[in-house]
Structure formats: C-alpha cells, structure tokens
C-alpha cells in the first residue's frame, strides 16, 4: 500500500493592478473633509472606467448589522423548498425566486442559455401597496413585501439593513455626480425627497458545477442607478 503524497497548493499568479477591484475609502467624504468629494469622485470614475466595480470601506453601516443580514440570508435559504415557496416571487418581483426561474438573455446573437442555478429573496422598501394619480398600482418592486410566517428576526433585520443601505446610497449621490463632472446635487431632484424604487436581493449560489451555457447568475446589465 502506497503512502498518499501531500497535496501542494500552487502559488497563485501575481495579480496585475488592472485586475484588482479597488477599495475606496468613503469615510473622509461622509465626514465632510475638505477636498474629499473631488478626490472620491475621481477614484469612482477611474474604478468604473477601468475595472467596472469597487468596494467601499468606512461607510458607517455597522458590521454587526451586516453580519446579521448574512446570517438571516443563510437561515432563510436553509429552509425546506416548500417553506420558501410560501412567499414565491410575485408579479412585482418581490419574494422568493427559486433556482431555475431566472433566465436573462444578454445577447441577441449569443447561444441559448439554461436557467440560472442561483436562488434569491427580494424585498423593496417596506410600505403598503399604493396607487398613483392614474389609479395604477405601483411599478415593479413597489408595494407590499412578502414575509415568511413564524420566522422571527428575519423581517426586522432586513428592514433595518434596507434602511441603512438606502440612507448610505442617498448620501453618496454627490460622488456619482462629481465622477461625471456634474454639479454636486445634480441627482437630488430625482432621488430626494421622494425616495424612488429600491431593491434588496439576498442571493444564494448552490456552488454546483454549472453546465455549458449555465450560470449561478448570468452575466447581465442592470437598468437602474
């Protein structure tokens, strides 16, 4: 009987600077330090033009709240499927989206894709369904949320996190305006004080090996801010 050889991890290739997602410090801007807005706007513009994504730090959202949201996400998706389907996603895009329900098309010329493997739970801002001046129901993601029954702590944590993230997002509006070379408060009339549509998605990726033309979440372009 042979002795198994120890597994040796190969040394990871050195990352190029252009392959690294930058981490931007928003703390000085939120503290209103002189020159912080112009500096952060330049960093955001460079990150989105060169990479397409960025992380932020010193954003003021408590780590304990973030940890609670991750824990609630895991707890929800660990439930039996029939329990999750009790709040299946509705025509507003609110609720539980099971694996295999989403199949976005990202190219008119691309090959047919199989449904995504990922599952998710969606909420919007917590409010009662309303109608606009024409009598039409609120648009996509607006209206009442769906909450699982007998699941204490889930709703309260998600609402608290949604509110914290919405507040942060609105505070960052001048940064995006500055990144585009626009006046600081250019976006205020579109976002304040009406607080337009927002969405929070709690995703779960099963980690299963995807088949050809299949993804946990397909490459796509979001049509929102």
Tab-separated table of C-alpha atoms in Angstrom:
chain	number	residue	atom	x	y	z
A	1	UNK	CA	0.000	0.000	0.000
A	2	UNK	CA	1.459	3.340	-1.045
A	3	UNK	CA	1.509	6.395	1.163
A	4	UNK	CA	-0.534	9.269	-0.335
A	5	UNK	CA	1.540	12.242	-1.328
A	6	UNK	CA	0.688	15.522	0.439
A	7	UNK	CA	-1.298	17.984	-1.631
A	8	UNK	CA	0.675	21.093	-2.508
A	9	UNK	CA	-1.146	24.290	-3.410
A	10	UNK	CA	0.302	26.025	-6.416
A	11	UNK	CA	1.451	29.565	-5.867
A	12	UNK	CA	-1.154	31.963	-7.148
A	13	UNK	CA	-0.032	34.114	-10.060
A	14	UNK	CA	0.777	37.691	-9.153
A	15	UNK	CA	-2.236	39.901	-9.690
A	16	UNK	CA	-1.888	42.782	-12.078
A	17	UNK	CA	-3.002	46.161	-10.809
A	18	UNK	CA	-5.661	46.372	-13.522
A	19	UNK	CA	-7.164	43.059	-12.315
A	20	UNK	CA	-7.683	44.148	-8.703
A	21	UNK	CA	-11.051	45.550	-7.635
A	22	UNK	CA	-10.223	48.767	-5.772
A	23	UNK	CA	-11.328	49.504	-2.196
A	24	UNK	CA	-12.410	53.126	-1.871
A	25	UNK	CA	-12.473	54.935	1.466
A	26	UNK	CA	-15.720	56.923	1.698
A	27	UNK	CA	-15.103	57.943	5.323
A	28	UNK	CA	-13.470	61.335	4.637
A	29	UNK	CA	-16.310	62.292	2.282
A	30	UNK	CA	-19.008	61.274	4.764
A	31	UNK	CA	-17.153	63.290	7.417
A	32	UNK	CA	-17.193	66.275	5.010
A	33	UNK	CA	-13.455	66.700	4.999
A	34	UNK	CA	-12.227	69.424	2.601
A	35	UNK	CA	-11.354	68.056	-0.849
A	36	UNK	CA	-12.740	64.588	-0.084
A	37	UNK	CA	-15.631	64.795	-2.561
A	38	UNK	CA	-13.444	65.719	-5.523
A	39	UNK	CA	-10.914	63.014	-4.633
A	40	UNK	CA	-13.533	60.291	-4.183
A	41	UNK	CA	-15.336	61.298	-7.364
A	42	UNK	CA	-12.097	60.873	-9.310
A	43	UNK	CA	-11.498	57.456	-7.700
A	44	UNK	CA	-15.019	56.274	-8.529
A	45	UNK	CA	-14.711	57.438	-12.134
A	46	UNK	CA	-11.382	55.662	-12.566
A	47	UNK	CA	-12.671	52.462	-10.919
A	48	UNK	CA	-15.759	52.287	-13.120
A	49	UNK	CA	-13.962	53.171	-16.327
A	50	UNK	CA	-11.012	50.819	-15.804
A	51	UNK	CA	-12.449	47.916	-13.758
A	52	UNK	CA	-16.221	48.219	-13.570
A	53	UNK	CA	-16.573	47.518	-9.839
A	54	UNK	CA	-15.307	48.791	-6.492
A	55	UNK	CA	-15.613	48.074	-2.780
A	56	UNK	CA	-16.091	50.756	-0.129
A	57	UNK	CA	-14.904	50.994	3.462
A	58	UNK	CA	-15.601	53.278	6.434
A	59	UNK	CA	-19.181	53.594	5.180
A	60	UNK	CA	-20.787	53.734	8.625
A	61	UNK	CA	-23.048	50.674	8.267
A	62	UNK	CA	-22.407	48.640	11.463
A	63	UNK	CA	-20.557	45.366	10.902
A	64	UNK	CA	-22.869	43.671	13.416
A	65	UNK	CA	-25.842	44.560	11.210
A	66	UNK	CA	-24.063	43.244	8.107
A	67	UNK	CA	-23.251	40.003	9.930
A	68	UNK	CA	-26.895	39.643	10.981
A	69	UNK	CA	-28.050	40.032	7.386
A	70	UNK	CA	-25.636	37.333	6.181
A	71	UNK	CA	-26.853	35.061	8.967
A	72	UNK	CA	-30.507	35.675	8.122
A	73	UNK	CA	-29.775	35.061	4.442
A	74	UNK	CA	-28.217	31.672	5.241
A	75	UNK	CA	-31.064	30.815	7.645
A	76	UNK	CA	-33.748	31.605	5.073
A	77	UNK	CA	-32.180	29.620	2.242
A	78	UNK	CA	-31.541	26.646	4.536
A	79	UNK	CA	-35.307	26.144	4.892
A	80	UNK	CA	-37.159	23.389	3.003
A	81	UNK	CA	-38.185	24.445	-0.501
A	82	UNK	CA	-41.904	24.302	0.277
A	83	UNK	CA	-41.423	26.797	3.100
A	84	UNK	CA	-39.602	29.219	0.814
A	85	UNK	CA	-42.214	28.814	-1.916
A	86	UNK	CA	-44.861	30.084	0.515
A	87	UNK	CA	-43.522	33.551	-0.381
A	88	UNK	CA	-42.737	32.850	-4.048
A	89	UNK	CA	-41.807	35.920	-6.089
A	90	UNK	CA	-44.848	37.770	-7.388
A	91	UNK	CA	-45.526	39.982	-10.398
A	92	UNK	CA	-43.838	42.867	-8.576
A	93	UNK	CA	-40.554	40.962	-8.323
A	94	UNK	CA	-40.945	40.679	-4.532
A	95	UNK	CA	-40.406	37.425	-2.626
A	96	UNK	CA	-38.511	34.180	-3.129
A	97	UNK	CA	-37.095	33.322	-6.569
A	98	UNK	CA	-36.281	29.588	-6.719
A	99	UNK	CA	-33.430	28.058	-8.671
A	100	UNK	CA	-34.194	27.725	-12.374
A	101	UNK	CA	-36.683	30.596	-12.560
A	102	UNK	CA	-34.344	33.258	-13.930
A	103	UNK	CA	-33.034	33.091	-17.489
A	104	UNK	CA	-31.927	36.529	-18.718
A	105	UNK	CA	-30.773	36.961	-22.296
A	106	UNK	CA	-27.663	39.100	-22.564
A	107	UNK	CA	-27.033	38.996	-26.311
A	108	UNK	CA	-29.240	38.758	-29.358
A	109	UNK	CA	-26.576	36.697	-31.082
A	110	UNK	CA	-25.470	34.557	-28.123
A	111	UNK	CA	-26.239	30.844	-27.783
A	112	UNK	CA	-29.333	29.759	-25.825
A	113	UNK	CA	-28.671	29.620	-22.090
A	114	UNK	CA	-30.040	27.313	-19.458
A	115	UNK	CA	-31.880	28.779	-16.441
A	116	UNK	CA	-29.698	30.167	-13.661
A	117	UNK	CA	-28.950	27.940	-10.661
A	118	UNK	CA	-28.960	30.739	-8.099
A	119	UNK	CA	-31.908	31.485	-5.836
A	120	UNK	CA	-32.752	34.762	-4.125
A	121	UNK	CA	-35.147	36.613	-1.838
A	122	UNK	CA	-36.205	40.145	-2.824
A	123	UNK	CA	-37.645	42.993	-0.795
A	124	UNK	CA	-38.379	46.608	-1.585
A	125	UNK	CA	-38.930	49.491	0.789
A	126	UNK	CA	-41.362	48.387	3.481
A	127	UNK	CA	-44.681	50.030	2.663
A	128	UNK	CA	-48.269	49.241	1.833
A	129	UNK	CA	-49.256	48.895	-1.814
A	130	UNK	CA	-50.382	52.227	-3.239
A	131	UNK	CA	-51.775	53.587	-6.493
A	132	UNK	CA	-50.518	56.608	-8.383
A	133	UNK	CA	-52.587	59.518	-9.695
A	134	UNK	CA	-53.819	57.424	-12.650
A	135	UNK	CA	-55.091	54.676	-10.343
A	136	UNK	CA	-52.380	52.277	-11.489
A	137	UNK	CA	-50.582	50.079	-8.993
A	138	UNK	CA	-47.013	50.939	-8.090
A	139	UNK	CA	-44.351	49.861	-10.604
A	140	UNK	CA	-42.034	46.876	-10.307
A	141	UNK	CA	-40.615	46.307	-6.793
A	142	UNK	CA	-43.046	48.805	-5.259
A	143	UNK	CA	-45.794	47.798	-2.865
A	144	UNK	CA	-46.009	45.358	-0.004
A	145	UNK	CA	-43.218	42.923	0.827
A	146	UNK	CA	-43.793	39.209	1.351
A	147	UNK	CA	-42.551	37.839	4.671
A	148	UNK	CA	-42.327	34.180	5.741
A	149	UNK	CA	-44.501	33.269	8.709
A	150	UNK	CA	-43.084	32.069	12.020
A	151	UNK	CA	-39.590	33.323	11.165
A	152	UNK	CA	-38.735	35.777	13.968
A	153	UNK	CA	-35.972	38.318	13.434
A	154	UNK	CA	-35.870	37.986	9.636
A	155	UNK	CA	-38.190	40.857	8.742
A	156	UNK	CA	-36.812	43.279	11.327
A	157	UNK	CA	-33.193	42.657	10.300
A	158	UNK	CA	-33.877	43.066	6.585
A	159	UNK	CA	-35.838	46.283	7.056
A	160	UNK	CA	-33.106	47.720	9.278
A	161	UNK	CA	-30.452	46.836	6.689
A	162	UNK	CA	-32.511	48.135	3.761
A	163	UNK	CA	-32.993	51.471	5.530
A	164	UNK	CA	-29.281	51.722	6.379
A	165	UNK	CA	-28.218	50.970	2.811
A	166	UNK	CA	-30.769	53.352	1.329
A	167	UNK	CA	-29.548	56.139	3.595
A	168	UNK	CA	-25.947	55.459	2.597
A	169	UNK	CA	-26.832	55.306	-1.104
A	170	UNK	CA	-28.563	58.693	-0.985
A	171	UNK	CA	-25.584	60.240	0.827
A	172	UNK	CA	-23.315	59.049	-1.992
A	173	UNK	CA	-25.287	60.750	-4.778
A	174	UNK	CA	-22.881	63.748	-4.933
A	175	UNK	CA	-19.983	61.345	-5.504
A	176	UNK	CA	-21.509	59.964	-8.707
A	177	UNK	CA	-22.405	63.451	-9.894
A	178	UNK	CA	-18.818	64.574	-9.300
A	179	UNK	CA	-17.469	61.495	-11.077
A	180	UNK	CA	-19.481	62.549	-14.141
A	181	UNK	CA	-18.327	66.172	-13.949
A	182	UNK	CA	-21.788	67.362	-12.890
A	183	UNK	CA	-22.828	69.724	-10.077
A	184	UNK	CA	-22.756	68.091	-6.624
A	185	UNK	CA	-26.531	67.996	-6.203
A	186	UNK	CA	-27.433	67.144	-9.788
A	187	UNK	CA	-29.300	63.948	-8.830
A	188	UNK	CA	-31.161	65.365	-5.833
A	189	UNK	CA	-34.358	66.218	-7.711
A	190	UNK	CA	-34.612	62.625	-8.974
A	191	UNK	CA	-33.957	60.936	-5.624
A	192	UNK	CA	-34.905	63.396	-2.888
A	193	UNK	CA	-37.234	63.653	-1.115
A	194	UNK	CA	-39.396	61.116	-2.974
A	195	UNK	CA	-37.023	58.147	-2.430
A	196	UNK	CA	-37.766	56.214	-5.634
A	197	UNK	CA	-37.704	52.453	-6.099
A	198	UNK	CA	-35.048	50.396	-4.326
A	199	UNK	CA	-34.433	46.665	-4.124
A	200	UNK	CA	-32.535	44.362	-1.778
A	201	UNK	CA	-31.603	40.904	-3.063
A	202	UNK	CA	-30.467	38.135	-0.711
A	203	UNK	CA	-28.697	35.680	-3.002
A	204	UNK	CA	-27.712	32.062	-2.535
A	205	UNK	CA	-25.454	30.277	-5.016
A	206	UNK	CA	-25.538	26.483	-4.589
A	207	UNK	CA	-21.936	26.014	-5.694
A	208	UNK	CA	-22.925	23.255	-8.106
A	209	UNK	CA	-20.777	22.897	-11.197
A	210	UNK	CA	-22.663	24.667	-13.954
A	211	UNK	CA	-23.296	23.007	-17.291
A	212	UNK	CA	-22.377	24.663	-20.577
A	213	UNK	CA	-24.245	27.947	-21.122
A	214	UNK	CA	-25.400	27.955	-17.492
A	215	UNK	CA	-24.551	30.203	-14.535
A	216	UNK	CA	-25.395	30.736	-10.881
A	217	UNK	CA	-26.331	34.251	-12.005
A	218	UNK	CA	-25.964	35.037	-15.684
A	219	UNK	CA	-23.881	37.958	-16.956
A	220	UNK	CA	-26.281	40.845	-17.328
A	221	UNK	CA	-26.721	44.616	-17.346
A	222	UNK	CA	-28.924	46.216	-14.706
A	223	UNK	CA	-31.128	49.035	-15.880
A	224	UNK	CA	-31.121	51.037	-12.669
A	225	UNK	CA	-28.938	53.558	-10.855
